[in-house]
Every structure is written in structure tokens, then in C-alpha cells.
mmCIF file of C-alpha atoms and ligand atoms in Angstrom:
data_model
loop_
_atom_site.group_PDB
_atom_site.id
_atom_site.type_symbol
_atom_site.label_atom_id
_atom_site.label_comp_id
_atom_site.label_asym_id
_atom_site.label_seq_id
_atom_site.Cartn_x
_atom_site.Cartn_y
_atom_site.Cartn_z
ATOM 1 C CA MET A 1 1.272 -42.133 -44.106
ATOM 2 C CA GLN A 2 -0.141 -45.103 -46.012
ATOM 3 C CA SER A 3 -3.540 -46.072 -44.679
ATOM 4 C CA THR A 4 -6.581 -47.901 -45.977
ATOM 5 C CA ASP A 5 -10.152 -47.749 -44.789
ATOM 6 C CA LEU A 6 -11.821 -50.752 -43.189
ATOM 7 C CA ASP A 7 -14.372 -52.575 -45.294
ATOM 8 C CA ARG A 8 -17.864 -53.613 -44.269
ATOM 9 C CA SER A 9 -17.146 -57.336 -43.899
ATOM 10 C CA ILE A 10 -14.245 -56.654 -41.517
ATOM 11 C CA VAL A 11 -16.489 -54.412 -39.398
ATOM 12 C CA GLU A 12 -19.384 -56.898 -39.319
ATOM 13 C CA THR A 13 -17.146 -59.829 -38.412
ATOM 14 C CA ALA A 14 -15.280 -57.823 -35.789
ATOM 15 C CA TYR A 15 -18.407 -56.531 -34.030
ATOM 16 C CA ALA A 16 -20.101 -59.926 -34.044
ATOM 17 C CA ARG A 17 -17.077 -61.026 -31.987
ATOM 18 C CA TRP A 18 -17.056 -57.891 -29.853
ATOM 19 C CA ALA A 19 -20.764 -57.965 -28.950
ATOM 20 C CA PRO A 20 -20.625 -60.435 -26.000
ATOM 21 C CA ILE A 21 -17.671 -58.677 -24.337
ATOM 22 C CA TYR A 22 -18.050 -55.112 -25.623
ATOM 23 C CA ASP A 23 -19.636 -53.558 -22.525
ATOM 24 C CA ALA A 24 -17.079 -55.047 -20.157
ATOM 25 C CA VAL A 25 -14.069 -54.065 -22.272
ATOM 26 C CA CYS A 26 -15.112 -50.814 -23.973
ATOM 27 C CA GLY A 27 -17.581 -49.513 -21.414
ATOM 28 C CA PRO A 28 -15.118 -48.150 -18.850
ATOM 29 C CA VAL A 29 -12.299 -47.337 -21.312
ATOM 30 C CA MET A 30 -14.413 -45.068 -23.505
ATOM 31 C CA VAL A 31 -16.821 -43.688 -20.912
ATOM 32 C CA ASN A 32 -15.440 -40.126 -20.831
ATOM 33 C CA GLY A 33 -15.623 -39.711 -24.590
ATOM 34 C CA ARG A 34 -19.115 -41.143 -24.710
ATOM 35 C CA ARG A 35 -20.332 -38.851 -21.912
ATOM 36 C CA ALA A 36 -18.767 -35.750 -23.462
ATOM 37 C CA ALA A 37 -20.480 -36.419 -26.791
ATOM 38 C CA ALA A 38 -23.863 -37.100 -25.177
ATOM 39 C CA LYS A 39 -23.551 -33.940 -23.078
ATOM 40 C CA ALA A 40 -22.893 -31.884 -26.208
ATOM 41 C CA ALA A 41 -25.861 -33.576 -27.906
ATOM 42 C CA ARG A 42 -28.129 -32.845 -24.930
ATOM 43 C CA ALA A 43 -27.191 -29.182 -25.219
ATOM 44 C CA THR A 44 -28.602 -29.271 -28.747
ATOM 45 C CA GLY A 45 -31.533 -31.386 -27.555
ATOM 46 C CA GLY A 46 -34.545 -32.585 -29.506
ATOM 47 C CA ARG A 47 -34.413 -35.586 -31.796
ATOM 48 C CA ILE A 48 -31.011 -37.227 -31.726
ATOM 49 C CA LEU A 49 -29.661 -39.905 -34.060
ATOM 50 C CA GLU A 50 -26.924 -42.135 -32.673
ATOM 51 C CA VAL A 51 -24.957 -43.553 -35.580
ATOM 52 C CA GLY A 52 -23.212 -46.799 -34.648
ATOM 53 C CA VAL A 53 -25.188 -46.976 -31.412
ATOM 54 C CA GLY A 54 -23.646 -50.374 -30.646
ATOM 55 C CA THR A 55 -24.935 -52.012 -27.466
ATOM 56 C CA GLY A 56 -26.555 -48.782 -26.255
ATOM 57 C CA LEU A 57 -23.959 -47.963 -23.615
ATOM 58 C CA SER A 58 -24.751 -44.275 -24.128
ATOM 59 C CA PHE A 59 -28.431 -44.608 -23.166
ATOM 60 C CA ASP A 60 -27.582 -43.725 -19.560
ATOM 61 C CA ASP A 61 -26.112 -40.413 -20.741
ATOM 62 C CA TYR A 62 -29.408 -39.071 -22.100
ATOM 63 C CA ASP A 63 -32.661 -38.097 -20.444
ATOM 64 C CA ALA A 64 -36.294 -37.414 -21.218
ATOM 65 C CA SER A 65 -35.464 -33.997 -22.697
ATOM 66 C CA THR A 66 -34.305 -35.886 -25.781
ATOM 67 C CA GLU A 67 -35.595 -38.529 -28.173
ATOM 68 C CA ILE A 68 -33.015 -41.066 -29.267
ATOM 69 C CA ILE A 69 -32.975 -43.195 -32.390
ATOM 70 C CA GLY A 70 -30.008 -45.474 -32.966
ATOM 71 C CA ILE A 71 -28.681 -47.293 -36.010
ATOM 72 C CA ASP A 72 -25.969 -49.885 -36.366
ATOM 73 C CA LEU A 73 -24.588 -52.272 -38.955
ATOM 74 C CA SER A 74 -24.113 -55.105 -36.479
ATOM 75 C CA ALA A 75 -27.128 -57.235 -35.543
ATOM 76 C CA PRO A 76 -25.375 -58.775 -32.487
ATOM 77 C CA MET A 77 -24.487 -55.298 -31.139
ATOM 78 C CA LEU A 78 -28.059 -54.097 -31.713
ATOM 79 C CA ALA A 79 -29.483 -57.155 -29.946
ATOM 80 C CA LYS A 80 -27.685 -55.950 -26.817
ATOM 81 C CA ALA A 81 -29.097 -52.438 -27.294
ATOM 82 C CA ARG A 82 -32.593 -53.919 -27.562
ATOM 83 C CA GLU A 83 -32.052 -55.823 -24.295
ATOM 84 C CA ARG A 84 -31.256 -52.468 -22.673
ATOM 85 C CA MET A 85 -34.394 -50.887 -24.118
ATOM 86 C CA ALA A 86 -36.481 -53.812 -22.831
ATOM 87 C CA SER A 87 -35.433 -52.961 -19.262
ATOM 88 C CA GLY A 88 -37.861 -50.032 -19.439
ATOM 89 C CA ARG A 89 -35.226 -47.622 -18.085
ATOM 90 C CA TYR A 90 -34.878 -45.669 -21.315
ATOM 91 C CA PRO A 91 -38.311 -44.502 -22.507
ATOM 92 C CA TYR A 92 -36.619 -41.698 -24.455
ATOM 93 C CA VAL A 93 -34.893 -44.289 -26.680
ATOM 94 C CA LYS A 94 -37.559 -44.641 -29.338
ATOM 95 C CA ASP A 95 -36.013 -47.114 -31.753
ATOM 96 C CA VAL A 96 -32.826 -48.853 -32.808
ATOM 97 C CA ARG A 97 -32.525 -50.083 -36.368
ATOM 98 C CA LEU A 98 -30.197 -52.229 -38.414
ATOM 99 C CA MET A 99 -28.944 -49.713 -40.958
ATOM 100 C CA ASP A 100 -25.756 -48.834 -42.794
ATOM 101 C CA ALA A 101 -24.659 -45.272 -42.038
ATOM 102 C CA HIS A 102 -23.507 -44.924 -45.663
ATOM 103 C CA ARG A 103 -27.118 -45.062 -46.872
ATOM 104 C CA MET A 104 -29.579 -44.034 -44.193
ATOM 105 C CA ALA A 105 -33.293 -44.599 -44.663
ATOM 106 C CA PHE A 106 -34.217 -41.214 -43.184
ATOM 107 C CA ALA A 107 -35.572 -38.169 -44.950
ATOM 108 C CA ASP A 108 -33.415 -35.062 -45.250
ATOM 109 C CA ALA A 109 -33.320 -32.825 -42.161
ATOM 110 C CA THR A 110 -34.934 -35.366 -39.801
ATOM 111 C CA PHE A 111 -32.775 -34.836 -36.704
ATOM 112 C CA ASP A 112 -31.729 -31.942 -34.487
ATOM 113 C CA CYS A 113 -28.428 -33.652 -33.776
ATOM 114 C CA VAL A 114 -26.431 -36.621 -35.075
ATOM 115 C CA VAL A 115 -23.926 -38.265 -32.750
ATOM 116 C CA ALA A 116 -21.284 -40.823 -33.677
ATOM 117 C CA GLN A 117 -19.239 -42.098 -30.776
ATOM 118 C CA PHE A 118 -16.167 -44.126 -31.784
ATOM 119 C CA VAL A 119 -17.548 -44.794 -35.245
ATOM 120 C CA ILE A 120 -16.299 -42.423 -37.960
ATOM 121 C CA THR A 121 -12.754 -43.806 -38.029
ATOM 122 C CA LEU A 122 -13.897 -47.351 -38.717
ATOM 123 C CA VAL A 123 -16.653 -47.001 -41.311
ATOM 124 C CA ALA A 124 -15.714 -48.067 -44.831
ATOM 125 C CA HIS A 125 -16.142 -44.569 -46.359
ATOM 126 C CA PRO A 126 -15.942 -41.878 -43.675
ATOM 127 C CA GLU A 127 -16.659 -38.926 -46.011
ATOM 128 C CA GLN A 128 -19.800 -40.633 -47.328
ATOM 129 C CA VAL A 129 -21.018 -41.240 -43.763
ATOM 130 C CA LEU A 130 -20.318 -37.604 -42.832
ATOM 131 C CA SER A 131 -22.343 -36.465 -45.849
ATOM 132 C CA GLU A 132 -25.218 -38.731 -44.827
ATOM 133 C CA CYS A 133 -25.099 -37.332 -41.272
ATOM 134 C CA HIS A 134 -25.114 -33.846 -42.772
ATOM 135 C CA ARG A 135 -28.087 -34.697 -44.992
ATOM 136 C CA VAL A 136 -30.275 -36.038 -42.170
ATOM 137 C CA VAL A 137 -29.500 -33.249 -39.685
ATOM 138 C CA LYS A 138 -31.621 -30.096 -39.819
ATOM 139 C CA PRO A 139 -30.117 -26.761 -40.866
ATOM 140 C CA GLY A 140 -28.762 -25.290 -37.630
ATOM 141 C CA GLY A 141 -28.361 -28.798 -36.215
ATOM 142 C CA ARG A 142 -25.100 -30.439 -35.211
ATOM 143 C CA ILE A 143 -22.986 -33.493 -35.945
ATOM 144 C CA ILE A 144 -20.974 -34.552 -32.902
ATOM 145 C CA LEU A 145 -18.131 -37.019 -33.244
ATOM 146 C CA VAL A 146 -15.908 -38.439 -30.569
ATOM 147 C CA ASN A 147 -12.933 -40.645 -31.311
ATOM 148 C CA HIS A 148 -9.337 -41.335 -30.783
ATOM 149 C CA LEU A 149 -7.651 -39.461 -33.662
ATOM 150 C CA TYR A 150 -4.152 -39.936 -35.006
ATOM 151 C CA SER A 151 -1.531 -38.178 -32.874
ATOM 152 C CA GLU A 152 0.334 -36.920 -35.999
ATOM 153 C CA LYS A 153 3.798 -36.748 -34.381
ATOM 154 C CA GLY A 154 6.088 -38.178 -31.707
ATOM 155 C CA VAL A 155 6.119 -41.559 -30.010
ATOM 156 C CA ALA A 156 2.335 -41.819 -29.841
ATOM 157 C CA ALA A 157 2.083 -41.423 -33.619
ATOM 158 C CA ALA A 158 4.730 -44.112 -34.154
ATOM 159 C CA VAL A 159 2.880 -46.515 -31.851
ATOM 160 C CA GLU A 160 -0.395 -45.806 -33.654
ATOM 161 C CA ARG A 161 1.203 -46.476 -37.065
ATOM 162 C CA TRP A 162 2.648 -49.716 -35.713
ATOM 163 C CA ALA A 163 -0.710 -50.743 -34.232
ATOM 164 C CA ALA A 164 -2.648 -49.806 -37.368
ATOM 165 C CA GLN A 165 -2.022 -52.981 -39.354
ATOM 166 C CA ARG A 166 -2.332 -55.215 -36.296
ATOM 167 C CA THR A 167 -5.737 -53.979 -35.162
ATOM 168 C CA ARG A 168 -7.605 -54.047 -38.497
ATOM 169 C CA GLY A 169 -9.233 -57.413 -37.726
ATOM 170 C CA LEU A 170 -10.497 -56.016 -34.421
ATOM 171 C CA GLY A 171 -12.378 -53.281 -36.288
ATOM 172 C CA LEU A 172 -10.088 -50.563 -34.903
ATOM 173 C CA ARG A 173 -8.243 -47.752 -36.660
ATOM 174 C CA PRO A 174 -5.797 -45.819 -34.477
ATOM 175 C CA GLU A 175 -4.168 -43.793 -37.295
ATOM 176 C CA PHE A 176 -7.160 -41.778 -38.565
ATOM 177 C CA PRO A 177 -6.197 -38.075 -38.916
ATOM 178 C CA PHE A 178 -8.300 -35.025 -38.007
ATOM 179 C CA ALA A 179 -7.248 -33.513 -41.356
ATOM 180 C CA ARG A 180 -9.629 -35.870 -43.096
ATOM 181 C CA LEU A 181 -12.636 -34.578 -41.153
ATOM 182 C CA GLN A 182 -11.499 -31.020 -41.800
ATOM 183 C CA ALA A 183 -11.104 -31.679 -45.526
ATOM 184 C CA TRP A 184 -14.657 -33.021 -45.671
ATOM 185 C CA ALA A 185 -15.968 -29.815 -44.053
ATOM 186 C CA HIS A 186 -13.912 -27.648 -46.438
ATOM 187 C CA ALA A 187 -15.471 -29.449 -49.379
ATOM 188 C CA ASN A 188 -18.984 -28.827 -48.001
ATOM 189 C CA ASN A 189 -19.836 -25.154 -47.758
ATOM 190 C CA ASP A 190 -22.798 -25.910 -45.511
ATOM 191 C CA ALA A 191 -20.701 -27.780 -42.907
ATOM 192 C CA ILE A 192 -19.085 -25.522 -40.320
ATOM 193 C CA LEU A 193 -16.485 -26.823 -37.878
ATOM 194 C CA VAL A 194 -17.608 -25.321 -34.563
ATOM 195 C CA GLU A 195 -15.559 -27.271 -32.041
ATOM 196 C CA ARG A 196 -12.509 -29.502 -31.770
ATOM 197 C CA ARG A 197 -11.274 -30.339 -28.296
ATOM 198 C CA LYS A 198 -9.558 -33.057 -26.338
ATOM 199 C CA VAL A 199 -11.758 -34.802 -23.799
ATOM 200 C CA ALA A 200 -10.597 -34.600 -20.171
ATOM 201 C CA PRO A 201 -9.066 -36.076 -18.102
ATOM 202 C CA PHE A 202 -6.454 -37.767 -20.301
ATOM 203 C CA GLY A 203 -7.017 -36.151 -23.688
ATOM 204 C CA ILE A 204 -6.977 -39.501 -25.474
ATOM 205 C CA TYR A 205 -10.229 -38.755 -27.266
ATOM 206 C CA THR A 206 -11.141 -35.781 -29.408
ATOM 207 C CA LEU A 207 -14.615 -34.314 -29.688
ATOM 208 C CA VAL A 208 -15.385 -32.708 -33.055
ATOM 209 C CA CYS A 209 -18.567 -30.790 -33.766
ATOM 210 C CA PHE A 210 -19.906 -29.600 -37.133
ATOM 211 C CA GLU A 211 -22.966 -27.432 -37.619
ATOM 212 C CA ARG A 212 -25.149 -27.502 -40.710
ATOM 213 C CA ALA A 213 -25.468 -23.924 -41.891
ATOM 214 C CA VAL A 214 -28.941 -22.489 -41.366
ATOM 215 C CA SER A 215 -28.945 -21.197 -44.908
ATOM 216 C CA SER A 216 -28.560 -24.721 -46.325
ATOM 217 C CA ALA A 217 -31.481 -26.330 -48.136
ATOM 218 C CA ALA A 218 -33.669 -28.586 -46.009
HETATM 219 C C1 SAM B 1 -16.544 -48.948 -31.393
HETATM 220 S S1 SAM B 1 -18.247 -49.329 -31.589
HETATM 221 C C2 SAM B 1 -19.005 -47.907 -30.792
HETATM 222 C C3 SAM B 1 -20.374 -48.228 -30.265
HETATM 223 C C4 SAM B 1 -21.020 -47.097 -29.441
HETATM 224 N N1 SAM B 1 -21.149 -45.882 -30.230
HETATM 225 C C5 SAM B 1 -20.226 -46.834 -28.183
HETATM 226 O O1 SAM B 1 -19.774 -45.693 -27.984
HETATM 227 O O2 SAM B 1 -20.061 -47.763 -27.380
HETATM 228 C C6 SAM B 1 -18.528 -48.978 -33.312
HETATM 229 C C7 SAM B 1 -19.939 -49.326 -33.771
HETATM 230 O O3 SAM B 1 -20.121 -48.782 -35.092
HETATM 231 C C8 SAM B 1 -20.844 -49.725 -35.856
HETATM 232 N N2 SAM B 1 -20.655 -49.467 -37.274
HETATM 233 C C9 SAM B 1 -19.520 -49.628 -38.004
HETATM 234 N N3 SAM B 1 -19.727 -49.310 -39.295
HETATM 235 C C10 SAM B 1 -21.025 -48.931 -39.390
HETATM 236 C C11 SAM B 1 -21.843 -48.490 -40.469
HETATM 237 N N4 SAM B 1 -21.350 -48.375 -41.703
HETATM 238 N N5 SAM B 1 -23.134 -48.202 -40.224
HETATM 239 C C12 SAM B 1 -23.637 -48.300 -38.957
HETATM 240 N N6 SAM B 1 -22.907 -48.713 -37.893
HETATM 241 C C13 SAM B 1 -21.619 -49.022 -38.109
HETATM 242 C C14 SAM B 1 -20.282 -51.066 -35.377
HETATM 243 O O4 SAM B 1 -21.121 -52.142 -35.726
HETATM 244 C C15 SAM B 1 -20.169 -50.826 -33.880
HETATM 245 O O5 SAM B 1 -21.340 -51.177 -33.194
#
């Protein structure tokens, strides 16, 4: 399958357009995936980094047992997240910052858990972002991803291939294969794939969890 990654300017332009309508359109459609990822992150607990935090729709899925820091490339999306924080309902959300996930301004081993909900398939260099997530998570900590992943075969795969070129400008990427995440983990001895499962009820989204080996250097 021929496929190219999205570049940064496409993502920034797309999410500047999405920001005013994002919650109404993507809130309900992606809620199950978002909740599943946050639940898995809560099980790890502690200090959690949300990569591509967007408008902060996930804030409701955490509680005071955690400390949330979010980053995003899109200033208009982050402005919405800051409005949420200003409501005072999310004291456990400590900060949201404009930051590119390819080059994070965090020290190694800063977080207990890194979560990326509907993000890894649309960043310009997914393997580089995974390596950054791996760098900033503590040994024994987890990276939790949730996304629609490429169906690989059948009618769904054909539809996704067809949609791929038509949805680029929207900052979407329906034809991203799991094999790419797996290949990244194989190339990193310290990254262990601990879970891959479809999210109920419809199985449209896949939750993938990597653990940073405890033996890895902090
Ligand atoms: C589909 S939205 C998901 C937002 C949120 N995680 C949610 O579940 O609603 C993807 C988000 O990833 C952000 N993003 C894309 N590339 C990024 C990058 N390189 N660094 C940080 N954020 C990025 C976009 O700006 C956008 O806010």
C-alpha cells in the first residue's frame, strides 16, 4: 500500500479549522476510545502526559488520583483546553503547553504514563514521536495509544484506502497499519508491546499499550 505521512503544516492548518467545531463533531464519535485510553492510564496512575491533548475533551475521564500535563501543536485547539481548565473543574490538570511531540521539552523519564488519543497516525513522523514518548516515560511506565488503525483486508480496507487521499487536508489518516507500531517496538529493545485490543462496543478503535522495560536507562 502506498502511503505518505502528513506534514506539520497540513496538521496545523487542519486543526485550526477543526478547533471551533471539534468538540461537537469528534466528542461523541471518539468518546469510547478516549475513555478506554484514560481508564488504562488511570490504572497506571501518577503523572500522565497527554500528547495531542487537543481541546481537553479527555479531562472528564481523569480524577484527582492523577496529575495531567497536556501538549499540542495547535494553538487554537489548546485555547479550548485552557478554557476548560479555567472552569475550575479539573484541578488535576496542571498545565497544557504548545509543544511538538517530535521534540518534547521534558527531561528523560518524567512521566509515569504517556497517552496519545487519536494522534499517532497523523503526526509527521510517528516513529520519532513514539521514541520521544518512550524517552519521557519512566522505566516501568506505559505508553497508551488509541486510534482507528488500518483494517488490512476486505471492504473496510478498500474504503480506507479510497478515503486516504481525500481526507489528508482534514488531518486524518485512515490507512495507518498496526505493523508500523509493532516494527517500532521491535527496533527498540526497551519497548514491550503489552496490549493490543479493539475498543468495545463497535471495535472501530484499537488500544495499543507499550511498556518501557524496567531495566532501561532512566
Ligand atoms: C484528532 S485530534 C485528538 C485530540 C484529543 N487527543 C482527543 O482525543 O480529542 C489530534 C490532535 O493532535 C495534535 N497534534 C498533531 N500533531 C502533533 C504534534 N506533532 N505534536 C503535538 N500535537 C500534535 C493536533 O493538533 C490535534 O489537536
